[in-house]
CSV table of C-alpha atoms and ligand atoms in Angstrom, one decimal:
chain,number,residue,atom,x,y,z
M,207,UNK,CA,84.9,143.5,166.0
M,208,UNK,CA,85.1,145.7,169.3
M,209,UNK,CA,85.0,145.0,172.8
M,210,UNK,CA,82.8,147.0,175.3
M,211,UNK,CA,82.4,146.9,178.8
M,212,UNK,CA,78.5,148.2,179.9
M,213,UNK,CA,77.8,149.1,183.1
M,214,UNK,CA,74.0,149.7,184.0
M,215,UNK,CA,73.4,151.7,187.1
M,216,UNK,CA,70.7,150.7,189.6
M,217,UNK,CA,67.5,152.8,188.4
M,218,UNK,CA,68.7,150.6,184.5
M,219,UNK,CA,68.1,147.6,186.1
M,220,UNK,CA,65.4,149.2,189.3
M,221,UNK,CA,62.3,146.9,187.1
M,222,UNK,CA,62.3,143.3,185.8
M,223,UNK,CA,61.4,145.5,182.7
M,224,UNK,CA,64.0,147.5,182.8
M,225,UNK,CA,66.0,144.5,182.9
M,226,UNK,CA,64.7,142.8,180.1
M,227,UNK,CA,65.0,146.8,178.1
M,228,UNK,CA,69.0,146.5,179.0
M,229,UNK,CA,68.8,142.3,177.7
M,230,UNK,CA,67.5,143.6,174.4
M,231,UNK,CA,69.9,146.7,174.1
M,232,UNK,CA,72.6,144.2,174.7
M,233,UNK,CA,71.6,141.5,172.2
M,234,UNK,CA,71.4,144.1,169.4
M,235,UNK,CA,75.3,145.3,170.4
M,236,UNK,CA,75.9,141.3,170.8
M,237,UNK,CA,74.2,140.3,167.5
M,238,UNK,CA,75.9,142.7,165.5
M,239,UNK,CA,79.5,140.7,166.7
M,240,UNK,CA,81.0,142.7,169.3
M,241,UNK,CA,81.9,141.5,172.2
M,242,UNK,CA,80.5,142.8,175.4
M,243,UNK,CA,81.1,142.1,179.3
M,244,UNK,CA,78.5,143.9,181.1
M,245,UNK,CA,78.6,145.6,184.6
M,246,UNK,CA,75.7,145.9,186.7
M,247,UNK,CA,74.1,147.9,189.8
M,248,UNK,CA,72.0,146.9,192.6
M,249,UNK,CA,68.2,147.3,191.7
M,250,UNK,CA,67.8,151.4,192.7
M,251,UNK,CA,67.4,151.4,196.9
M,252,UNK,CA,68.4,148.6,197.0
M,253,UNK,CA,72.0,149.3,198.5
M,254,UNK,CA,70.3,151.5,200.7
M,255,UNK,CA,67.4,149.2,202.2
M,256,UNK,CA,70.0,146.2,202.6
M,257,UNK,CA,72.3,149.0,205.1
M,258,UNK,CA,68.8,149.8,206.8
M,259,UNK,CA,68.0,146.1,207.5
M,260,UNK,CA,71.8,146.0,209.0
M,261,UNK,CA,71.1,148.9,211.3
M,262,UNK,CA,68.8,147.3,212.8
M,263,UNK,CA,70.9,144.4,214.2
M,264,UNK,CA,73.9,146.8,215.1
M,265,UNK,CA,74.3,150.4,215.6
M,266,UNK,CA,77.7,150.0,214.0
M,267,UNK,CA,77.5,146.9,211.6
M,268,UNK,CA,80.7,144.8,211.6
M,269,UNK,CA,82.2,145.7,208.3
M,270,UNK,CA,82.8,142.0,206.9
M,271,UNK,CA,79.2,141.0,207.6
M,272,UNK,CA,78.0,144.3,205.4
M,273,UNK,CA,80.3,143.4,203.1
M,274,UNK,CA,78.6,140.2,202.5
M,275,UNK,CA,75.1,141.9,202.9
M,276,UNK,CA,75.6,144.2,200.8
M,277,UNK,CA,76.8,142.3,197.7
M,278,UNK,CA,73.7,140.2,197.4
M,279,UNK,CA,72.4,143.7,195.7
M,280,UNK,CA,74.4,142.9,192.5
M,281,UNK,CA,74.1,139.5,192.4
M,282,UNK,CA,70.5,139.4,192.4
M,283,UNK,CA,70.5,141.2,189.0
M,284,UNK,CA,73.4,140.1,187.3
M,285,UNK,CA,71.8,136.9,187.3
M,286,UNK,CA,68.6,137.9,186.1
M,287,UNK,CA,69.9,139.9,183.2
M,288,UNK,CA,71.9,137.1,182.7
M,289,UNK,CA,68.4,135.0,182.3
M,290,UNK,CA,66.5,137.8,180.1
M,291,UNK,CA,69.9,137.7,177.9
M,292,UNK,CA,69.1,133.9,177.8
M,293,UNK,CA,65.3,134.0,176.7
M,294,UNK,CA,66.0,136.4,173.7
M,295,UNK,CA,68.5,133.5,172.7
M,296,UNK,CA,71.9,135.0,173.5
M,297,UNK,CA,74.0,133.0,175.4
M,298,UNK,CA,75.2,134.8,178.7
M,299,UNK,CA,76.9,134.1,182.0
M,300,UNK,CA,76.7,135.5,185.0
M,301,UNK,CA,79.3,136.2,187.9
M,302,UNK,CA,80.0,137.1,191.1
M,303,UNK,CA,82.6,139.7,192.0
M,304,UNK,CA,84.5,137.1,193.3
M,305,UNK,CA,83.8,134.4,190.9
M,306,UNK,CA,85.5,136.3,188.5
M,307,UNK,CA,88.3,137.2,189.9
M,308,UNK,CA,88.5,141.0,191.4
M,309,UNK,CA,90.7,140.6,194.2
M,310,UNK,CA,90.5,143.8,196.3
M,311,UNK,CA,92.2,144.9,199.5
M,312,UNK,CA,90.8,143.9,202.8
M,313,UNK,CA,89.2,147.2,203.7
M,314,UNK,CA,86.0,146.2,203.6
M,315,UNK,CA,82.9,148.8,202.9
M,316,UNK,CA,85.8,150.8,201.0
M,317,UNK,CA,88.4,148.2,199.3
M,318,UNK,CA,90.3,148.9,196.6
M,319,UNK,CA,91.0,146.6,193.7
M,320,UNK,CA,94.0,145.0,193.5
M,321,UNK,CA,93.9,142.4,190.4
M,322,UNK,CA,91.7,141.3,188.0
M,323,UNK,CA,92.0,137.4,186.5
M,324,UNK,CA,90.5,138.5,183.3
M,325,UNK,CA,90.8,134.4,182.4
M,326,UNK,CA,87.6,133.0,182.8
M,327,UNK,CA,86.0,136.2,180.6
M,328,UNK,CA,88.0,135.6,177.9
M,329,UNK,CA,87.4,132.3,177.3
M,330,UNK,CA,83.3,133.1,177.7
M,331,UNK,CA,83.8,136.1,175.2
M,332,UNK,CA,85.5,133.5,172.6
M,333,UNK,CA,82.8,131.0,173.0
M,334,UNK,CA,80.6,134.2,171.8
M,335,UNK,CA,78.9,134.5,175.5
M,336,UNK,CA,78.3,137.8,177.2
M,337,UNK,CA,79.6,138.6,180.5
M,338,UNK,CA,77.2,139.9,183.5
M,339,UNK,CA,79.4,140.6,186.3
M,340,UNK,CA,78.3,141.9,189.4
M,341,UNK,CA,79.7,145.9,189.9
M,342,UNK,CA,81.2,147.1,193.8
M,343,UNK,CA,82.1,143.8,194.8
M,344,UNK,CA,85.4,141.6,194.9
M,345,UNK,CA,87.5,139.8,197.4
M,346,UNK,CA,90.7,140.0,199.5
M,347,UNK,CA,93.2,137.6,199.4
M,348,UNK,CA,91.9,135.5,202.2
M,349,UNK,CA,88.5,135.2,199.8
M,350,UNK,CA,86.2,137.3,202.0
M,351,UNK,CA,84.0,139.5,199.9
M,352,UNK,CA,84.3,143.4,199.7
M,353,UNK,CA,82.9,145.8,198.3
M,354,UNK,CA,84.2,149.1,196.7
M,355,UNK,CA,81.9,151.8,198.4
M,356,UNK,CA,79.0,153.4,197.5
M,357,UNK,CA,79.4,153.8,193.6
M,358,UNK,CA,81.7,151.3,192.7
M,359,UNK,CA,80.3,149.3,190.0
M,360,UNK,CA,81.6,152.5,188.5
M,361,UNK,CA,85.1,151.5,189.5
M,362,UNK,CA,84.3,147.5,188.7
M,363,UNK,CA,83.0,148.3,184.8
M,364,UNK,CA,86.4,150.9,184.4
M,365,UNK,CA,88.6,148.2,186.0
M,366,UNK,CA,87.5,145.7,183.6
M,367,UNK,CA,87.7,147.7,180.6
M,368,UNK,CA,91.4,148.6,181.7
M,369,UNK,CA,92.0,144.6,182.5
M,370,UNK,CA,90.2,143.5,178.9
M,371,UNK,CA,92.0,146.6,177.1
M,372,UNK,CA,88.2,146.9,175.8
M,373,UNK,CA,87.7,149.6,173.1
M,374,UNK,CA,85.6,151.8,175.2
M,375,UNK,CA,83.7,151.2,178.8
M,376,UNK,CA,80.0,153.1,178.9
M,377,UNK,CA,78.3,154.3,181.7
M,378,UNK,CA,74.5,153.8,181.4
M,379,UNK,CA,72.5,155.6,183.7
M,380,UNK,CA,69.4,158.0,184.3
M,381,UNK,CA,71.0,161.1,182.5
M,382,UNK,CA,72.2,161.4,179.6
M,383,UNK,CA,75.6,163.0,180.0
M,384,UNK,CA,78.1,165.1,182.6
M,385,UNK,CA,76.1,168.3,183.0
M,386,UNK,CA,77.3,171.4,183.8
M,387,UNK,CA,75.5,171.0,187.2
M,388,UNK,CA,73.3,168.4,189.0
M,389,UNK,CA,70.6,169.0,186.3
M,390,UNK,CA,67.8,168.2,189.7
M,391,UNK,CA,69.7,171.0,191.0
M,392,UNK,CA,69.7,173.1,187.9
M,393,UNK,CA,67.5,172.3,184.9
M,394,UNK,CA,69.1,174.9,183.1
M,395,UNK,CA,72.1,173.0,183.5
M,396,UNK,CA,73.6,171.5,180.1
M,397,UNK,CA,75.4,168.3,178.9
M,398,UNK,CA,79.2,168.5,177.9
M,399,UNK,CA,80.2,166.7,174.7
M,400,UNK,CA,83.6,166.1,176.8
M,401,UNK,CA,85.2,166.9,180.0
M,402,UNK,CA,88.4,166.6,180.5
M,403,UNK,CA,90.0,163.5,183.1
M,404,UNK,CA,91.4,166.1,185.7
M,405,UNK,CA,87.8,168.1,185.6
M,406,UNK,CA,86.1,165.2,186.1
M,407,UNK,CA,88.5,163.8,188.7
M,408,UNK,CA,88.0,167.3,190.5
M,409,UNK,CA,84.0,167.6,190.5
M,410,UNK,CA,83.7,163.8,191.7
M,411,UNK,CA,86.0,164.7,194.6
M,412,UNK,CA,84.0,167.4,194.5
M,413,UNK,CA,80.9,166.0,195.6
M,414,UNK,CA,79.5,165.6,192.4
M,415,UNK,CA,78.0,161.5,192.3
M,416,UNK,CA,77.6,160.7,188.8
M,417,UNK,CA,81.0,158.5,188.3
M,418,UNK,CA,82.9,157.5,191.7
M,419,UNK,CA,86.2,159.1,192.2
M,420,UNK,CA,88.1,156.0,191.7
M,421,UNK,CA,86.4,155.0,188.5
M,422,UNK,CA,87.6,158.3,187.2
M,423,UNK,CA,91.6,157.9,188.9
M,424,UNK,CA,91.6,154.5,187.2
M,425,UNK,CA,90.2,155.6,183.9
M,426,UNK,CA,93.1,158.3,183.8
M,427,UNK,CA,95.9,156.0,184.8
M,428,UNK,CA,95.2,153.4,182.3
M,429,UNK,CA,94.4,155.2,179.7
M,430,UNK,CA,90.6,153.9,179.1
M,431,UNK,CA,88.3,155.5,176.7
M,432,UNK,CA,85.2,156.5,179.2
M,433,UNK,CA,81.8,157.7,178.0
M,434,UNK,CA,78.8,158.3,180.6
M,435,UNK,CA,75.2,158.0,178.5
M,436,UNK,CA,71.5,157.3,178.9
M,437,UNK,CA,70.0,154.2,179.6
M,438,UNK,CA,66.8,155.5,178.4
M,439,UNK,CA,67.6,157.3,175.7
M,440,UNK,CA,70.0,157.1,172.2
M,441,UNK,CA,72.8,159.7,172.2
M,442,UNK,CA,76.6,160.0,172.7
M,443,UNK,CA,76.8,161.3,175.9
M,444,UNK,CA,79.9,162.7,177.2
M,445,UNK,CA,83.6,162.0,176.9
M,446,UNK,CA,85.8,162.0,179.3
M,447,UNK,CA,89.2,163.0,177.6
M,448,UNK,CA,92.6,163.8,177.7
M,449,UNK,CA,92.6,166.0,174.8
M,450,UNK,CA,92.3,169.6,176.7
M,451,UNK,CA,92.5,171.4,173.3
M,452,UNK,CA,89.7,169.2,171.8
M,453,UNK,CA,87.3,170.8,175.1
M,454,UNK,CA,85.1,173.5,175.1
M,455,UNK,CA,86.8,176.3,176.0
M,456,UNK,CA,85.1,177.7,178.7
M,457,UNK,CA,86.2,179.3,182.1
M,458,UNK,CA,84.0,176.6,184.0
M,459,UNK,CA,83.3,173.7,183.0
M,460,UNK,CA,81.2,172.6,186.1
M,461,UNK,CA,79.3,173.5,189.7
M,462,UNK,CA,79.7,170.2,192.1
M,463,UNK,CA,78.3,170.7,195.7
M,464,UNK,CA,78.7,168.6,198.4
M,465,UNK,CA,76.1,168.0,201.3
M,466,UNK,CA,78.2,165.6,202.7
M,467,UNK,CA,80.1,168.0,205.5
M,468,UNK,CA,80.0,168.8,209.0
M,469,UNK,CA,82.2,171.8,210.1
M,470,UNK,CA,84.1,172.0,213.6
M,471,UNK,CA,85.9,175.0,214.8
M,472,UNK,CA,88.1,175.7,218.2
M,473,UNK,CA,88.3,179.1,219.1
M,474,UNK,CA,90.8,180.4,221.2
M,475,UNK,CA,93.8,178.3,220.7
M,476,UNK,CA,97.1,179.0,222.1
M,477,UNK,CA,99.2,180.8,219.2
M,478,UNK,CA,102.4,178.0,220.0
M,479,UNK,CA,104.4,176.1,217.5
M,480,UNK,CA,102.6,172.2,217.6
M,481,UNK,CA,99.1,173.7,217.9
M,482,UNK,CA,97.8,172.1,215.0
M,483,UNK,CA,98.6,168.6,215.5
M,484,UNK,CA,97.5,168.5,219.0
M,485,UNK,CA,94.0,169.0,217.4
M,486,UNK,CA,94.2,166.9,214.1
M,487,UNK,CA,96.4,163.8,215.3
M,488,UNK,CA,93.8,162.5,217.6
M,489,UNK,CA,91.3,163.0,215.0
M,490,UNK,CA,93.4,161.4,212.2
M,491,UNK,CA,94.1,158.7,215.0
M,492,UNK,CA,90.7,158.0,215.1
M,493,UNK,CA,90.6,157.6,211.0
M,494,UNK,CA,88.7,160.8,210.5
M,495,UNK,CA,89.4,162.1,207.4
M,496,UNK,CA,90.1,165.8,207.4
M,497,UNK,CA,88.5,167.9,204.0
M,498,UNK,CA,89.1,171.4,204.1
M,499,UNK,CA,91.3,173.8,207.4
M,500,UNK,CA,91.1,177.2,207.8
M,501,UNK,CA,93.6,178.5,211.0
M,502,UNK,CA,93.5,182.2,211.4
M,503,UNK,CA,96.0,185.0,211.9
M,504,UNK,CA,96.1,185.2,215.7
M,505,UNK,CA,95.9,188.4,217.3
M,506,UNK,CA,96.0,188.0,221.3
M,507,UNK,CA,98.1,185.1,220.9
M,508,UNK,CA,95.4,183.0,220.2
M,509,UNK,CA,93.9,181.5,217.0
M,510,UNK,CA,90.7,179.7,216.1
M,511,UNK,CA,91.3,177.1,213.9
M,512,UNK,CA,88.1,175.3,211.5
M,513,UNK,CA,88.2,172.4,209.5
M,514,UNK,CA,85.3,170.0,208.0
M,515,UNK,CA,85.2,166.3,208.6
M,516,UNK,CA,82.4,163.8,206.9
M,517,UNK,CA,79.1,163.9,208.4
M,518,UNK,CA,79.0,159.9,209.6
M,519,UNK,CA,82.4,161.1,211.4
M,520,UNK,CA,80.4,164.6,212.9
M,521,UNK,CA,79.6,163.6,216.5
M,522,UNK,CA,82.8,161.6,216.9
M,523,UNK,CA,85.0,164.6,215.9
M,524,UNK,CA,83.2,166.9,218.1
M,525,UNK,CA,83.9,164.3,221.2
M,526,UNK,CA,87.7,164.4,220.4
M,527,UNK,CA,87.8,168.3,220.0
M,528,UNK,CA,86.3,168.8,223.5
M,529,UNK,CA,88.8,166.7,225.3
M,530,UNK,CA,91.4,168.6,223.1
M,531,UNK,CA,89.8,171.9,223.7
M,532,UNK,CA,89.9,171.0,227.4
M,533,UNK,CA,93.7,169.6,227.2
M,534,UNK,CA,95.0,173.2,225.0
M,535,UNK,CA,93.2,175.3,227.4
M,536,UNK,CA,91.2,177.0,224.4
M,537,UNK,CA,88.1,178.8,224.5
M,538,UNK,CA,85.1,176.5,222.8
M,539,UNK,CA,83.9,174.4,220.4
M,540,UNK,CA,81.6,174.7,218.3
M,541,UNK,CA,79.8,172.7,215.7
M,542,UNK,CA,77.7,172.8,212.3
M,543,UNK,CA,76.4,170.3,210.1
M,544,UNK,CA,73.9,172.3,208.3
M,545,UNK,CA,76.6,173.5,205.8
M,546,UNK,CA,77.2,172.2,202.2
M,547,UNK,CA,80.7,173.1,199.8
M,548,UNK,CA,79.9,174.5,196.3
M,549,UNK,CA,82.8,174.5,194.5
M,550,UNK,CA,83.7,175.6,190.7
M,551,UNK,CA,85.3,173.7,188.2
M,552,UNK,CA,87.6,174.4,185.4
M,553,UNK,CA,90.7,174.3,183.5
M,554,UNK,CA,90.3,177.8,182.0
M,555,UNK,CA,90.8,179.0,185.3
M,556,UNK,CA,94.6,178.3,185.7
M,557,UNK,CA,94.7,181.3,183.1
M,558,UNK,CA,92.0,183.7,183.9
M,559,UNK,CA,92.2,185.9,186.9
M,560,UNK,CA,89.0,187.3,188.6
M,561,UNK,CA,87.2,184.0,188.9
M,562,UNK,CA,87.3,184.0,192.3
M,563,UNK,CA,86.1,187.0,192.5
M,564,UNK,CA,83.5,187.1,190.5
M,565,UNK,CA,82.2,184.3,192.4
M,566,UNK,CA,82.5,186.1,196.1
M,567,UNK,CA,80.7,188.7,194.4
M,568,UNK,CA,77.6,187.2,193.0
M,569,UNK,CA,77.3,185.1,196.3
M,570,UNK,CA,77.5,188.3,198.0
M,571,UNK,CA,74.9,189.8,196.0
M,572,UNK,CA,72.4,186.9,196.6
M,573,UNK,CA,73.3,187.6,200.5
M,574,UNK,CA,74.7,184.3,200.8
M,575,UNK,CA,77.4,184.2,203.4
M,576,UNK,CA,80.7,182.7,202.7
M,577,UNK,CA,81.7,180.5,206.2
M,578,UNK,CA,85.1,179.2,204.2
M,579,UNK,CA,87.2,179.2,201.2
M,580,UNK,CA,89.9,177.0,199.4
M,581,UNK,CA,91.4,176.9,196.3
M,582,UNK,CA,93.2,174.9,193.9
M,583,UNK,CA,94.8,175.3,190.4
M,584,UNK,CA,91.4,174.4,188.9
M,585,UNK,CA,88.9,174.9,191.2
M,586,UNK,CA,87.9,177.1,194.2
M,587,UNK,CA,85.4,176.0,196.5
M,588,UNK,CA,83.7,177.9,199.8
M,589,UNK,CA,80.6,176.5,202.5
M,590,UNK,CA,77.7,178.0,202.9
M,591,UNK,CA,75.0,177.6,205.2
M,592,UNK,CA,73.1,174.3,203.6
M,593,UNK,CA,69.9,176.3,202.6
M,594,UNK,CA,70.9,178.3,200.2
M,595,UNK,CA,72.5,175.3,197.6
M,596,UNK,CA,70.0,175.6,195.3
M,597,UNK,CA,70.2,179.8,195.4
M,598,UNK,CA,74.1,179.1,195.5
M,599,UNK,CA,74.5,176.9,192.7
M,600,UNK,CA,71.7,178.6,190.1
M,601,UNK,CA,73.5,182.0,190.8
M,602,UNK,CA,76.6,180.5,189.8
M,603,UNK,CA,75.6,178.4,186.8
M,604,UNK,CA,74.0,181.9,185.1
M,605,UNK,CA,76.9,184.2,186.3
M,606,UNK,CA,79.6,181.8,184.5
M,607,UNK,CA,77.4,181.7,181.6
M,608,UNK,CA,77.3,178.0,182.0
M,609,UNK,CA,73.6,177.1,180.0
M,610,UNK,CA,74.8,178.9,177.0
M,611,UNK,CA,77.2,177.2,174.8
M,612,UNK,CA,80.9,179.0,175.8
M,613,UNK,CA,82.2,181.4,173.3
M,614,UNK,CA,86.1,180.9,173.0
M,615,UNK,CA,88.5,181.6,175.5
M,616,UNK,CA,92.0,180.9,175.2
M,617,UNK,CA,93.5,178.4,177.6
Z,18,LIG,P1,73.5,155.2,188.7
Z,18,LIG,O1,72.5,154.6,189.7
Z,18,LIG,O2,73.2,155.0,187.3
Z,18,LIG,O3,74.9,154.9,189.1
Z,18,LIG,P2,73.8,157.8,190.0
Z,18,LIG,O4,72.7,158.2,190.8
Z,18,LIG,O5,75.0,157.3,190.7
Z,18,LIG,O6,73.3,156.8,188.9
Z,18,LIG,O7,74.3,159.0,189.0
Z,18,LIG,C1,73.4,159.7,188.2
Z,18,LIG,C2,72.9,161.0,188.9
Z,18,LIG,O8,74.0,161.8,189.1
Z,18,LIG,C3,71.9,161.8,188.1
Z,18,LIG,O9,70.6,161.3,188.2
Z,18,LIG,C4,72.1,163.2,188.5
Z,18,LIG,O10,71.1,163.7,189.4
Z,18,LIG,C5,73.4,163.1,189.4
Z,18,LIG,N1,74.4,164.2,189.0
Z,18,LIG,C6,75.0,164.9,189.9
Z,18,LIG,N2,75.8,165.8,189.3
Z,18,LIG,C7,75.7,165.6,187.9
Z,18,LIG,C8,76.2,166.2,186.8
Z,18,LIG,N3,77.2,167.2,186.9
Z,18,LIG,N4,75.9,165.7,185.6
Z,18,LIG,C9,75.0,164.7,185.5
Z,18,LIG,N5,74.4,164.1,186.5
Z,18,LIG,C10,74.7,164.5,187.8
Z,19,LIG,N1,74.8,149.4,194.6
Z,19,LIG,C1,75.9,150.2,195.0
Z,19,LIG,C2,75.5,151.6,195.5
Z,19,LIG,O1,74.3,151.8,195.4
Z,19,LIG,C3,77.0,150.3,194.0
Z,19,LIG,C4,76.6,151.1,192.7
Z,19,LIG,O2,75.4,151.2,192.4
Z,19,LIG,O3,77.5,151.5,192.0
Z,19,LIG,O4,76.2,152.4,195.9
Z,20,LIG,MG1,76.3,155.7,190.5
């Protein structure tokens, strides 16, 4: 007997069909005697219709309140899978975040978990029930609710499997695999058998939205057995692995993009030792999280210095830089948040030179200019102007040979 944790995104459960499709998938798994606690999404725009409603009683909705808006998404279908598992005659219980308990952190919109009291599961797996818990919600110690950010039931159904020690934790959702790419980016991109944990840790920071970032840090640090698959469709999906050696060997592994980013740059900076924080500690002051800096060799003894915040945080950062443009005695400020990163993934890079390259050059080629660059061990990553993404990634995805099966490369 083996234990799974399921976690069913929203467009699984968008449907009171497609609620009752994931109540008879789970009573097969559940008649055949393993035990199962089962994660679930919001019903699809759902998460996004409940922020809407909030917007329209505040410009900036008080975070607690959301936090109790927003977790009415999950509960809504947890209990009504929880009912379908109930008419097909297998006994099933359904919970709250809180109910269960996932204590979190007190940062609401974003908490983190904290604890899991795995008790009350247990005892319902022994008396042969299955578990429907509601995914991207908890609460803090004071017993507020939170919830995880956007993406989280990712976290929730990983966090489980960890707490449980389940066998293996599945990710149900509309594709059928980690792709290469976005495959509504790229339909020529193709599904990995297995991805390594620091590849797929990289291409969710990256941008790409198929697992959230944490699910993905927590998978790796406990060691869980993580496997992202179709809803839809019977198949095994894609492993993500520890076992580099067990990969295929390719330079790339993956495209992520992120449209995410606003870029801000001040020009003519004074070239003087404390420069830099002048401008980012008033932004970090205001929690504005900072992604990517470029500062530039200065010539005149002045230097323009770019960096890219998150779009929500756009018109905020460009407030703070004028004031700090205006307190430094620079030159401007100026502003973009048409731009989108494109970044490539891979651990055959840490061993191959010319991959950076090779990627300036087929940009180039396309006539797609390059605004900025970073790199890391595994990945290297540059903005472009928003409209070419599409151009941008598909160029990529054929110049890495990534829709053909990789031939072997040593690593
Ligand atoms: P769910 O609602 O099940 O959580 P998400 O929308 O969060 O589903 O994630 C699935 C989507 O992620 C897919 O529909 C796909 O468009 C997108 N996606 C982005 N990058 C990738 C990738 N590299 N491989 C597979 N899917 C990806
Ligand atoms: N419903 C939440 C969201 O749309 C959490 C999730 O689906 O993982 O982000
Ligand atoms: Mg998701």
């Amino acid at each position: 007997m083996a234990m799974y944790v399921y976690k069913f995104g929203g467009t699984s459960v968008g449907t009171v069909e497609r609620i009752k499709a994931v109540a008879e998938k789970v009573k097969a798994v559940h008649d055949s005697g393993d035990q199962l606690v089962i994660v679930l999404s919001a019903m699809s725009g759902e998460t996004n219709r409940l922020t809407d409603l909030a917007k329209q009683m505040q410009d900036n909705p008080v975070s607690r309140e959301m936090d109790v808006l927003l977790s009415t998404g999950e509960q809504v279908t947890v209990a009504l899978l929880s009912m379908a598992l109930q008419e097909l005659g297998c006994p099933a219980c359904s919970y709250t975040g809180a109910q269960v308990r996932i204590e979190t952190d007190s940062a609401h919109t974003k908490a983190r978990i904290k604890r899991i009291d795995d008790a009350r599961i247990h005892a319902d797996l022994a008396a042969g029930k299955v578990v429907v818990v509601a995914g991207f919600q908890g609460m803090d110690e004071q017993g507020n609710i939170t919830t995880l950010g956007r993406g989280g039931s990712d976290t929730t159904a990983v966090a489980l499997a960890a707490a449980l020690k389940a066998d293996e934790c599945h990710i149900y959702t509309d594709v059928d695999g980690v792709y290469t790419t976005d495959p509504r980016i790229e339909p020529k991109a193709r599904r990995l058998d297995k991805i390594t944990f620091e590849e797929m840790l990289e291409m969710a920071s990256l941008g790409t939205k198929i697992l959230q970032i944490r699910s993905v840090e927590f998978a790796g640090k406990y060691n869980v057995a993580l496997r992202v698959l179709s809803s839809f469709s019977e198949g095994r999906g894609t492993l993500i692995t520890y076992e580099e050696s067990e990969v295929e060997q390719a330079l790339i592994s993956g495209i992520a993009f992120n449209k995410d980013e606003a870029k801000l740059t001040i020009t003519g900076v004074p070239d003087i030792p404390g420069a830099a924080f002048k401008i980012l500690g008033p932004i970090a002051d205001a929690n504005i999280e900072i992604d990517m800096i470029i500062q530039n060799v200065a010539d005149d003894a002045t230097t323009d210095f770019t960096f890219t915040v998150h779009r929500n945080d756009f018109v905020k950062a460009q407030e703070i830089l004028t004031n700090i443009c205006n307190n430094l005695e620079a030159r401007a400020v100026t502003a973009d948040d048409s731009i989108v990163k494109v970044s490539i993934v891979g651990v055959g890079m840490r061993s191959h030179a010319g991959i950076a390259s090779k990627m300036f050059e087929v940009l180039g080629q396309e006539a797609i200019n390059i605004r900025m660059i970073s790199t890391s061990e595994i990945k290297i990553s540059v903005v472009i102007d928003e409209k070419y993404l599409e151009l941008a990634v598909r160029t990529l995805h054929k110049a890495f040979d990534l829709d053909k099966e990789p031939k072997e490369v040593s690593v």
